[in-house]
Amino acid sequence: MGAFKAYDIRGIYNTDFNKEDVYRIGFFLPDLLKTNKILVGRDVRVSSPEVYESLARGINDGGADVYYIGLSTTPFVYWATAKFNFDASVMITASHNSKEYNGLKISRTNALPVGYDSGLDKLEKLIKEHPVVPKSVKGKIIDFDKRNEYLDFLKAYVPDISGLKLSIDCSNGMASLFIKDLIGESPSYLFFDLDGTFPNHEANPLVPENVADLKKHVLENKSDLGIVFDGDADRVMFIDEKGVFISPDLIIGVLAHYYLEKEKGNVLQDIRTSKAVGEYIEKFGSTMHMWRVGRAYASPKLREINGIFGGEFAGHYYFRDFYYSDSGLLACLLVLDVVAKMKKDGVTVSELINRISSYSNSGEINFRLERKREAMEAMREFFSAEETPEAFYDFDGYRIDFKDWWFNIRMSNTEPFLRFLAEATSQELLEEKIAAARKIISRFE
């Protein structure tokens, strides 16, 4: 079974894991997380009903009750986990992955994530090495419909968008469950129908071809903003009024206008975030903290630093007021609040982003290769010998900052890639460094 990852359990269903594996995961979860009730939700993937049936049967045989929330976004499960004091929850989803994938996102008390370093390693060992002996007293399934309560929570953040023209791509995913209840019928919606085969495009907005339709629609519709969600709606990304994709890390700077104009405090970014974002946050009298990629690391870190909010290059945004968890819908509402106010002041989305962004950025470049660790070491040695670093971070691959540029090189925790990202004070310098990096990495292909 090759589905246990750093952040969750995920893979091609019936290849990397199957219903028997899911049953065993469910069986051992109650003892692992020391609970007799587990909240469960699922996405609309074709395999999700079977995964749910196996998981629920395992949980029940393990002596715990399943509180079934039904079709759900991942953030809905996070919210309900903390709001209703569950010590364990599972969201059945493969997030942005293509239709043949599925997975399980597991959380514990206060919706804190269970990653490989905080429980999934023990769970993997249990399902591989221990026999299943169903408990004499089995659990039951309890319907737990909290949709209206969740909508009430989100509606408190809905801004006045009457002056905005919007294009919204739901990616045939779970954002469709709530978005119209929050902001109505006036936006122009793309790919709204729930469909776990993702017939229009894969539900990963970071891939350029998956936002091509939305870019085109923004221009044709003369929209002020384009919005696109991933499959389970824990991520959201944006297109400006010119049809240009906004690097998700820059949205941390947009969110600063919502929070930091009222309250100074700590903000969290991941190791890939543009240097410009931290500089922008400092203008609000607040402090930027850098940490590892992924909810398994970001959510506990935001809590640790008593942060107000944080974000990642991949489009996750975490909020103190959302139990330190990420929510695509909440982030969307807060960005709309800022954009609506900016428009009243005559500022377009592209103008706002230009105020935040001040560097040339490569975006994430992926290399498929086996000798990842050797390539990373070669990059570190070459560039550190060429120029003295001003800062060095090694908690998620390497990020090395130099006077006029920086780069991050890291191994993906979910896919077979070495990921490289660089940023420089000029496009010419950036292209020079990218070319040097490609030459080094090519030796390890």
GROMACS .gro file of C-alpha atoms in nm:
model
  445
    1MET     CA    1   0.000   0.000   0.000
    2GLY     CA    2   0.160   0.326  -0.112
    3ALA     CA    3  -0.106   0.577  -0.015
    4PHE     CA    4   0.037   0.708   0.314
    5LYS     CA    5   0.178   1.056   0.251
    6ALA     CA    6   0.318   1.338   0.463
    7TYR     CA    7  -0.017   1.518   0.493
    8ASP     CA    8  -0.283   1.254   0.432
    9ILE     CA    9  -0.364   0.915   0.282
   10ARG     CA   10  -0.401   0.946  -0.095
   11GLY     CA   11  -0.345   0.756  -0.416
   12ILE     CA   12  -0.502   0.585  -0.715
   13TYR     CA   13  -0.798   0.391  -0.581
   14ASN     CA   14  -0.769   0.014  -0.628
   15THR     CA   15  -0.402   0.056  -0.715
   16ASP     CA   16  -0.235   0.234  -0.423
   17PHE     CA   17  -0.510   0.133  -0.179
   18ASN     CA   18  -0.849  -0.040  -0.185
   19LYS     CA   19  -1.163  -0.089   0.022
   20GLU     CA   20  -1.001  -0.352   0.244
   21ASP     CA   21  -0.726  -0.103   0.332
   22VAL     CA   22  -0.989   0.161   0.405
   23TYR     CA   23  -1.178  -0.082   0.630
   24ARG     CA   24  -0.862  -0.147   0.832
   25ILE     CA   25  -0.789   0.226   0.855
   26GLY     CA   26  -1.139   0.279   0.993
   27PHE     CA   27  -1.105  -0.010   1.237
   28PHE     CA   28  -0.784   0.119   1.398
   29LEU     CA   29  -0.875   0.490   1.402
   30PRO     CA   30  -1.083   0.488   1.725
   31ASP     CA   31  -0.799   0.338   1.929
   32LEU     CA   32  -0.536   0.553   1.761
   33LEU     CA   33  -0.720   0.877   1.836
   34LYS     CA   34  -0.880   0.750   2.158
   35THR     CA   35  -1.239   0.825   2.071
   36ASN     CA   36  -1.574   0.649   2.038
   37LYS     CA   37  -1.716   0.885   1.776
   38ILE     CA   38  -1.571   0.999   1.444
   39LEU     CA   39  -1.708   1.267   1.209
   40VAL     CA   40  -1.701   1.168   0.841
   41GLY     CA   41  -1.772   1.362   0.522
   42ARG     CA   42  -1.703   1.287   0.157
   43ASP     CA   43  -1.663   1.443  -0.184
   44VAL     CA   44  -1.846   1.351  -0.504
   45ARG     CA   45  -1.584   1.124  -0.662
   46VAL     CA   46  -1.720   0.806  -0.819
   47SER     CA   47  -1.530   0.590  -0.568
   48SER     CA   48  -1.622   0.795  -0.260
   49PRO     CA   49  -1.946   0.605  -0.172
   50GLU     CA   50  -1.754   0.276  -0.163
   51VAL     CA   51  -1.472   0.433   0.037
   52TYR     CA   52  -1.726   0.573   0.283
   53GLU     CA   53  -1.904   0.237   0.323
   54SER     CA   54  -1.574   0.058   0.397
   55LEU     CA   55  -1.450   0.330   0.630
   56ALA     CA   56  -1.778   0.345   0.824
   57ARG     CA   57  -1.791  -0.033   0.859
   58GLY     CA   58  -1.435  -0.036   0.991
   59ILE     CA   59  -1.504   0.244   1.239
   60ASN     CA   60  -1.819   0.067   1.363
   61ASP     CA   61  -1.636  -0.264   1.399
   62GLY     CA   62  -1.370  -0.073   1.592
   63GLY     CA   63  -1.637   0.020   1.845
   64ALA     CA   64  -1.699   0.382   1.747
   65ASP     CA   65  -1.997   0.570   1.605
   66VAL     CA   66  -1.980   0.741   1.267
   67TYR     CA   67  -2.134   1.089   1.261
   68TYR     CA   68  -2.199   1.126   0.890
   69ILE     CA   69  -2.205   1.483   0.761
   70GLY     CA   70  -2.270   1.372   0.402
   71LEU     CA   71  -2.141   1.548   0.091
   72SER     CA   72  -1.902   1.811   0.213
   73THR     CA   73  -1.615   2.043   0.144
   74THR     CA   74  -1.300   1.959   0.337
   75PRO     CA   75  -1.318   2.286   0.536
   76PHE     CA   76  -1.677   2.203   0.639
   77VAL     CA   77  -1.541   1.888   0.806
   78TYR     CA   78  -1.262   2.087   0.975
   79TRP     CA   79  -1.512   2.342   1.107
   80ALA     CA   80  -1.755   2.080   1.235
   81THR     CA   81  -1.473   1.882   1.398
   82ALA     CA   82  -1.375   2.176   1.618
   83LYS     CA   83  -1.718   2.335   1.656
   84PHE     CA   84  -1.884   2.017   1.785
   85ASN     CA   85  -1.587   1.888   1.986
   86PHE     CA   86  -1.495   1.577   1.792
   87ASP     CA   87  -1.161   1.417   1.873
   88ALA     CA   88  -1.142   1.262   1.526
   89SER     CA   89  -1.273   1.325   1.175
   90VAL     CA   90  -1.214   1.199   0.823
   91MET     CA   91  -1.280   1.373   0.493
   92ILE     CA   92  -1.292   1.134   0.199
   93THR     CA   93  -1.132   1.321  -0.090
   94ALA     CA   94  -0.832   1.335  -0.318
   95SER     CA   95  -0.859   1.714  -0.331
   96HIS     CA   96  -0.721   1.839  -0.665
   97ASN     CA   97  -0.608   1.502  -0.804
   98SER     CA   98  -0.768   1.349  -1.112
   99LYS     CA   99  -1.075   1.126  -1.102
  100GLU     CA  100  -0.899   0.792  -1.050
  101TYR     CA  101  -0.758   0.911  -0.716
  102ASN     CA  102  -0.914   0.915  -0.372
  103GLY     CA  103  -0.794   0.962  -0.018
  104LEU     CA  104  -0.856   1.036   0.348
  105LYS     CA  105  -0.777   1.359   0.533
  106ILE     CA  106  -0.773   1.285   0.905
  107SER     CA  107  -0.801   1.542   1.184
  108ARG     CA  108  -0.802   1.521   1.561
  109THR     CA  109  -0.916   1.742   1.851
  110ASN     CA  110  -0.960   2.110   1.754
  111ALA     CA  111  -0.934   2.008   1.387
  112LEU     CA  112  -0.558   1.969   1.415
  113PRO     CA  113  -0.424   1.769   1.122
  114VAL     CA  114  -0.294   1.416   1.156
  115GLY     CA  115   0.012   1.392   0.932
  116TYR     CA  116   0.270   1.120   0.895
  117ASP     CA  117   0.477   1.267   1.177
  118SER     CA  118   0.175   1.297   1.408
  119GLY     CA  119  -0.013   0.970   1.373
  120LEU     CA  120  -0.031   0.841   1.017
  121ASP     CA  121   0.297   0.656   1.070
  122LYS     CA  122   0.143   0.467   1.363
  123LEU     CA  123  -0.176   0.403   1.166
  124GLU     CA  124   0.021   0.259   0.874
  125LYS     CA  125   0.204   0.025   1.112
  126LEU     CA  126  -0.124  -0.087   1.271
  127ILE     CA  127  -0.297  -0.176   0.945
  128LYS     CA  128   0.008  -0.365   0.818
  129GLU     CA  129   0.101  -0.560   1.130
  130HIS     CA  130  -0.201  -0.604   1.357
  131PRO     CA  131  -0.499  -0.836   1.314
  132VAL     CA  132  -0.853  -0.704   1.296
  133VAL     CA  133  -1.071  -0.842   1.575
  134PRO     CA  134  -1.411  -0.665   1.565
  135LYS     CA  135  -1.521  -0.529   1.902
  136SER     CA  136  -1.805  -0.708   2.078
  137VAL     CA  137  -1.997  -0.379   2.099
  138LYS     CA  138  -2.006  -0.216   1.758
  139GLY     CA  139  -2.072   0.147   1.679
  140LYS     CA  140  -2.355   0.288   1.469
  141ILE     CA  141  -2.403   0.546   1.195
  142ILE     CA  142  -2.563   0.877   1.296
  143ASP     CA  143  -2.677   1.136   1.041
  144PHE     CA  144  -2.519   1.468   1.135
  145ASP     CA  145  -2.648   1.739   0.902
  146LYS     CA  146  -2.493   2.073   1.003
  147ARG     CA  147  -2.511   2.245   0.664
  148ASN     CA  148  -2.732   2.533   0.782
  149GLU     CA  149  -2.513   2.602   1.085
  150TYR     CA  150  -2.205   2.614   0.862
  151LEU     CA  151  -2.373   2.850   0.620
  152ASP     CA  152  -2.469   3.078   0.909
  153PHE     CA  153  -2.103   3.090   1.012
  154LEU     CA  154  -1.984   3.180   0.661
  155LYS     CA  155  -2.263   3.432   0.598
  156ALA     CA  156  -2.118   3.654   0.871
  157TYR     CA  157  -1.827   3.719   0.631
  158VAL     CA  158  -2.028   3.786   0.313
  159PRO     CA  159  -1.947   4.136   0.182
  160ASP     CA  160  -2.149   4.367  -0.038
  161ILE     CA  161  -2.053   4.256  -0.389
  162SER     CA  162  -2.328   4.445  -0.571
  163GLY     CA  163  -2.065   4.658  -0.745
  164LEU     CA  164  -1.859   4.364  -0.868
  165LYS     CA  165  -1.880   4.155  -1.181
  166LEU     CA  166  -1.749   3.804  -1.110
  167SER     CA  167  -1.663   3.484  -1.296
  168ILE     CA  168  -1.650   3.173  -1.076
  169ASP     CA  169  -1.522   2.828  -1.175
  170CYS     CA  170  -1.628   2.558  -0.927
  171SER     CA  171  -1.431   2.286  -1.112
  172ASN     CA  172  -1.733   2.052  -1.083
  173GLY     CA  173  -1.623   2.019  -0.721
  174MET     CA  174  -1.749   2.071  -0.371
  175ALA     CA  175  -1.754   2.452  -0.364
  176SER     CA  176  -2.083   2.422  -0.554
  177LEU     CA  177  -2.246   2.300  -0.232
  178PHE     CA  178  -2.233   2.646  -0.075
  179ILE     CA  179  -2.121   2.923  -0.309
  180LYS     CA  180  -2.459   3.030  -0.444
  181ASP     CA  181  -2.608   3.031  -0.094
  182LEU     CA  182  -2.335   3.275   0.003
  183ILE     CA  183  -2.306   3.517  -0.290
  184GLY     CA  184  -2.612   3.442  -0.498
  185GLU     CA  185  -2.688   3.396  -0.866
  186SER     CA  186  -2.546   3.723  -0.997
  187PRO     CA  187  -2.188   3.597  -1.063
  188SER     CA  188  -2.133   3.404  -1.384
  189TYR     CA  189  -2.062   3.041  -1.291
  190LEU     CA  190  -1.856   2.787  -1.484
  191PHE     CA  191  -1.860   2.410  -1.429
  192PHE     CA  192  -2.098   2.437  -1.138
  193ASP     CA  193  -2.256   2.090  -1.147
  194LEU     CA  194  -2.112   1.838  -0.904
  195ASP     CA  195  -1.940   1.568  -1.109
  196GLY     CA  196  -1.669   1.342  -0.967
  197THR     CA  197  -1.540   1.260  -1.314
  198PHE     CA  198  -1.435   1.626  -1.359
  199PRO     CA  199  -1.546   1.637  -1.722
  200ASN     CA  200  -1.431   1.992  -1.801
  201HIS     CA  201  -1.086   2.008  -1.645
  202GLU     CA  202  -0.896   1.856  -1.355
  203ALA     CA  203  -0.973   2.028  -1.027
  204ASN     CA  204  -0.621   2.165  -0.982
  205PRO     CA  205  -0.610   2.542  -1.047
  206LEU     CA  206  -0.230   2.552  -1.030
  207VAL     CA  207  -0.209   2.382  -1.371
  208PRO     CA  208  -0.236   2.656  -1.638
  209GLU     CA  209  -0.465   2.464  -1.877
  210ASN     CA  210  -0.716   2.416  -1.595
  211VAL     CA  211  -0.776   2.790  -1.568
  212ALA     CA  212  -0.776   2.864  -1.942
  213ASP     CA  213  -1.158   2.865  -1.964
  214LEU     CA  214  -1.187   3.099  -1.667
  215LYS     CA  215  -0.929   3.343  -1.806
  216LYS     CA  216  -1.120   3.358  -2.132
  217HIS     CA  217  -1.450   3.405  -1.951
  218VAL     CA  218  -1.315   3.688  -1.734
  219LEU     CA  219  -1.218   3.882  -2.046
  220GLU     CA  220  -1.541   3.808  -2.235
  221ASN     CA  221  -1.756   3.888  -1.933
  222LYS     CA  222  -1.549   4.197  -1.845
  223SER     CA  223  -1.529   4.065  -1.489
  224ASP     CA  224  -1.351   4.245  -1.208
  225LEU     CA  225  -1.225   3.913  -1.075
  226GLY     CA  226  -1.214   3.545  -1.164
  227ILE     CA  227  -1.234   3.283  -0.887
  228VAL     CA  228  -1.151   2.913  -0.914
  229PHE     CA  229  -1.175   2.642  -0.647
  230ASP     CA  230  -1.006   2.306  -0.632
  231GLY     CA  231  -1.198   1.979  -0.598
  232ASP     CA  232  -1.261   1.981  -0.223
  233ALA     CA  233  -1.271   2.362  -0.185
  234ASP     CA  234  -0.989   2.392   0.065
  235ARG     CA  235  -0.803   2.600  -0.195
  236VAL     CA  236  -0.902   2.901  -0.402
  237MET     CA  237  -0.716   3.101  -0.666
  238PHE     CA  238  -0.784   3.418  -0.859
  239ILE     CA  239  -0.763   3.576  -1.205
  240ASP     CA  240  -0.736   3.955  -1.237
  241GLU     CA  241  -0.952   4.169  -1.467
  242LYS     CA  242  -0.692   4.137  -1.742
  243GLY     CA  243  -0.721   3.759  -1.745
  244VAL     CA  244  -0.389   3.711  -1.564
  245PHE     CA  245  -0.348   3.436  -1.303
  246ILE     CA  246  -0.251   3.578  -0.963
  247SER     CA  247   0.024   3.386  -0.786
  248PRO     CA  248  -0.158   3.257  -0.474
  249ASP     CA  249   0.111   3.370  -0.230
  250LEU     CA  250   0.039   3.732  -0.326
  251ILE     CA  251  -0.315   3.691  -0.194
  252ILE     CA  252  -0.162   3.687   0.156
  253GLY     CA  253  -0.091   4.055   0.089
  254VAL     CA  254  -0.452   4.112  -0.021
  255LEU     CA  255  -0.580   3.952   0.299
  256ALA     CA  256  -0.362   4.193   0.497
  257HIS     CA  257  -0.607   4.468   0.404
  258TYR     CA  258  -0.891   4.272   0.565
  259TYR     CA  259  -0.716   4.188   0.891
  260LEU     CA  260  -0.412   4.406   0.951
  261GLU     CA  261  -0.576   4.743   0.900
  262LYS     CA  262  -0.771   4.660   1.219
  263GLU     CA  263  -0.521   4.451   1.415
  264LYS     CA  264  -0.144   4.409   1.410
  265GLY     CA  265  -0.006   4.060   1.465
  266ASN     CA  266   0.169   3.754   1.329
  267VAL     CA  267   0.115   3.616   0.978
  268LEU     CA  268   0.237   3.281   0.840
  269GLN     CA  269   0.379   3.203   0.496
  270ASP     CA  270   0.534   2.891   0.350
  271ILE     CA  271   0.893   2.861   0.236
  272ARG     CA  272   0.799   2.929  -0.129
  273THR     CA  273   0.633   3.267  -0.069
  274SER     CA  274   0.754   3.578  -0.250
  275LYS     CA  275   0.984   3.805  -0.053
  276ALA     CA  276   0.751   4.088  -0.154
  277VAL     CA  277   0.470   3.950   0.064
  278GLY     CA  278   0.670   3.974   0.386
  279GLU     CA  279   0.778   4.326   0.295
  280TYR     CA  280   0.414   4.420   0.232
  281ILE     CA  281   0.301   4.270   0.564
  282GLU     CA  282   0.564   4.474   0.746
  283LYS     CA  283   0.405   4.794   0.611
  284PHE     CA  284   0.103   4.709   0.827
  285GLY     CA  285   0.321   4.688   1.138
  286SER     CA  286   0.292   4.311   1.148
  287THR     CA  287   0.539   4.023   1.146
  288MET     CA  288   0.578   3.749   0.889
  289HIS     CA  289   0.680   3.399   0.993
  290MET     CA  290   0.802   3.132   0.751
  291TRP     CA  291   0.737   2.760   0.787
  292ARG     CA  292   0.695   2.429   0.605
  293VAL     CA  293   0.452   2.350   0.324
  294GLY     CA  294   0.127   2.168   0.401
  295ARG     CA  295  -0.163   2.182   0.645
  296ALA     CA  296  -0.003   1.918   0.868
  297TYR     CA  297   0.263   2.180   0.946
  298ALA     CA  298   0.095   2.516   0.881
  299SER     CA  299  -0.211   2.476   1.102
  300PRO     CA  300  -0.020   2.385   1.421
  301LYS     CA  301   0.241   2.655   1.347
  302LEU     CA  302  -0.022   2.929   1.308
  303ARG     CA  303  -0.164   2.825   1.645
  304GLU     CA  304   0.184   2.818   1.800
  305ILE     CA  305   0.267   3.176   1.693
  306ASN     CA  306  -0.085   3.299   1.775
  307GLY     CA  307  -0.110   3.411   1.414
  308ILE     CA  308  -0.408   3.595   1.271
  309PHE     CA  309  -0.393   3.426   0.931
  310GLY     CA  310  -0.151   3.269   0.689
  311GLY     CA  311  -0.122   3.136   0.339
  312GLU     CA  312   0.066   2.911   0.101
  313PHE     CA  313   0.193   2.929  -0.253
  314ALA     CA  314  -0.051   2.648  -0.344
  315GLY     CA  315  -0.361   2.852  -0.254
  316HIS     CA  316  -0.431   2.736   0.101
  317TYR     CA  317  -0.525   3.014   0.346
  318TYR     CA  318  -0.542   2.953   0.722
  319PHE     CA  319  -0.741   3.158   0.971
  320ARG     CA  320  -0.735   3.193   1.347
  321ASP     CA  321  -1.112   3.246   1.330
  322PHE     CA  322  -1.150   2.915   1.143
  323TYR     CA  323  -0.982   2.702   1.409
  324TYR     CA  324  -0.643   2.768   1.248
  325SER     CA  325  -0.754   2.567   0.945
  326ASP     CA  326  -0.776   2.645   0.574
  327SER     CA  327  -1.090   2.735   0.382
  328GLY     CA  328  -1.126   2.826   0.017
  329LEU     CA  329  -1.473   2.972   0.064
  330LEU     CA  330  -1.378   3.188   0.361
  331ALA     CA  331  -1.069   3.315   0.181
  332CYS     CA  332  -1.285   3.394  -0.122
  333LEU     CA  333  -1.530   3.600   0.086
  334LEU     CA  334  -1.249   3.798   0.252
  335VAL     CA  335  -1.078   3.870  -0.081
  336LEU     CA  336  -1.412   3.984  -0.226
  337ASP     CA  337  -1.451   4.223   0.069
  338VAL     CA  338  -1.113   4.382  -0.010
  339VAL     CA  339  -1.171   4.388  -0.388
  340ALA     CA  340  -1.515   4.550  -0.350
  341LYS     CA  341  -1.375   4.826  -0.130
  342MET     CA  342  -1.078   4.881  -0.362
  343LYS     CA  343  -1.309   4.915  -0.660
  344LYS     CA  344  -1.501   5.190  -0.481
  345ASP     CA  345  -1.169   5.372  -0.447
  346GLY     CA  346  -1.095   5.321  -0.817
  347VAL     CA  347  -0.832   5.049  -0.769
  348THR     CA  348  -0.849   4.742  -0.992
  349VAL     CA  349  -0.734   4.396  -0.888
  350SER     CA  350  -0.427   4.411  -1.113
  351GLU     CA  351  -0.331   4.748  -0.963
  352LEU     CA  352  -0.361   4.608  -0.611
  353ILE     CA  353  -0.146   4.306  -0.700
  354ASN     CA  354   0.115   4.532  -0.859
  355ARG     CA  355   0.139   4.719  -0.528
  356ILE     CA  356   0.223   4.391  -0.355
  357SER     CA  357   0.444   4.222  -0.615
  358SER     CA  358   0.786   4.376  -0.678
  359TYR     CA  359   1.004   4.088  -0.801
  360SER     CA  360   1.035   3.860  -1.103
  361ASN     CA  361   0.922   3.512  -1.006
  362SER     CA  362   0.966   3.179  -1.183
  363GLY     CA  363   0.664   3.005  -1.037
  364GLU     CA  364   0.714   2.644  -0.935
  365ILE     CA  365   0.909   2.434  -1.188
  366ASN     CA  366   0.882   2.057  -1.151
  367PHE     CA  367   1.151   1.803  -1.236
  368ARG     CA  368   1.075   1.430  -1.243
  369LEU     CA  369   1.391   1.250  -1.134
  370GLU     CA  370   1.505   0.972  -0.900
  371ARG     CA  371   1.815   1.127  -0.740
  372LYS     CA  372   1.632   1.414  -0.575
  373ARG     CA  373   1.845   1.446  -0.262
  374GLU     CA  374   2.169   1.452  -0.463
  375ALA     CA  375   2.029   1.722  -0.692
  376MET     CA  376   1.928   1.935  -0.394
  377GLU     CA  377   2.275   1.909  -0.242
  378ALA     CA  378   2.436   1.999  -0.573
  379MET     CA  379   2.218   2.311  -0.598
  380ARG     CA  380   2.302   2.418  -0.245
  381GLU     CA  381   2.675   2.368  -0.293
  382PHE     CA  382   2.695   2.539  -0.633
  383PHE     CA  383   2.504   2.856  -0.554
  384SER     CA  384   2.645   2.895  -0.200
  385ALA     CA  385   2.998   2.875  -0.344
  386GLU     CA  386   2.912   3.128  -0.613
  387GLU     CA  387   2.771   3.390  -0.372
  388THR     CA  388   2.750   3.426   0.006
  389PRO     CA  389   2.393   3.360   0.126
  390GLU     CA  390   2.214   3.619   0.338
  391ALA     CA  391   1.976   3.357   0.483
  392PHE     CA  392   1.950   2.977   0.477
  393TYR     CA  393   1.644   2.766   0.566
  394ASP     CA  394   1.645   2.387   0.566
  395PHE     CA  395   1.311   2.285   0.718
  396ASP     CA  396   1.143   2.205   0.385
  397GLY     CA  397   1.409   2.136   0.132
  398TYR     CA  398   1.634   2.442   0.105
  399ARG     CA  399   1.554   2.808   0.070
  400ILE     CA  400   1.864   3.017   0.019
  401ASP     CA  401   1.840   3.396   0.005
  402PHE     CA  402   2.106   3.604  -0.167
  403LYS     CA  403   2.134   3.980  -0.208
  404ASP     CA  404   1.934   4.007  -0.532
  405TRP     CA  405   1.760   3.671  -0.558
  406TRP     CA  406   1.657   3.354  -0.374
  407PHE     CA  407   1.555   3.001  -0.455
  408ASN     CA  408   1.373   2.709  -0.293
  409ILE     CA  409   1.437   2.347  -0.389
  410ARG     CA  410   1.225   2.077  -0.225
  411MET     CA  411   1.099   1.726  -0.277
  412SER     CA  412   0.723   1.697  -0.322
  413ASN     CA  413   0.549   1.520  -0.035
  414THR     CA  414   0.263   1.402  -0.258
  415GLU     CA  415   0.405   1.357  -0.610
  416PRO     CA  416   0.730   1.221  -0.767
  417PHE     CA  417   0.881   1.562  -0.832
  418LEU     CA  418   1.166   1.784  -0.727
  419ARG     CA  419   1.020   2.135  -0.713
  420PHE     CA  420   1.223   2.450  -0.785
  421LEU     CA  421   1.120   2.812  -0.747
  422ALA     CA  422   1.327   3.128  -0.776
  423GLU     CA  423   1.275   3.501  -0.749
  424ALA     CA  424   1.500   3.791  -0.846
  425THR     CA  425   1.512   4.168  -0.865
  426SER     CA  426   1.513   4.152  -1.248
  427GLN     CA  427   1.383   3.917  -1.516
  428GLU     CA  428   1.731   3.894  -1.669
  429LEU     CA  429   1.887   3.776  -1.343
  430LEU     CA  430   1.600   3.533  -1.286
  431GLU     CA  431   1.644   3.371  -1.628
  432GLU     CA  432   2.017   3.339  -1.569
  433LYS     CA  433   1.962   3.155  -1.240
  434ILE     CA  434   1.689   2.929  -1.383
  435ALA     CA  435   1.921   2.826  -1.666
  436ALA     CA  436   2.198   2.745  -1.416
  437ALA     CA  437   1.956   2.543  -1.202
  438ARG     CA  438   1.831   2.342  -1.502
  439LYS     CA  439   2.188   2.259  -1.597
  440ILE     CA  440   2.267   2.131  -1.249
  441ILE     CA  441   1.949   1.929  -1.208
  442SER     CA  442   1.982   1.772  -1.554
  443ARG     CA  443   2.288   1.582  -1.428
  444PHE     CA  444   2.062   1.381  -1.198
  445GLU     CA  445   1.786   1.283  -1.441
   0.00000   0.00000   0.00000
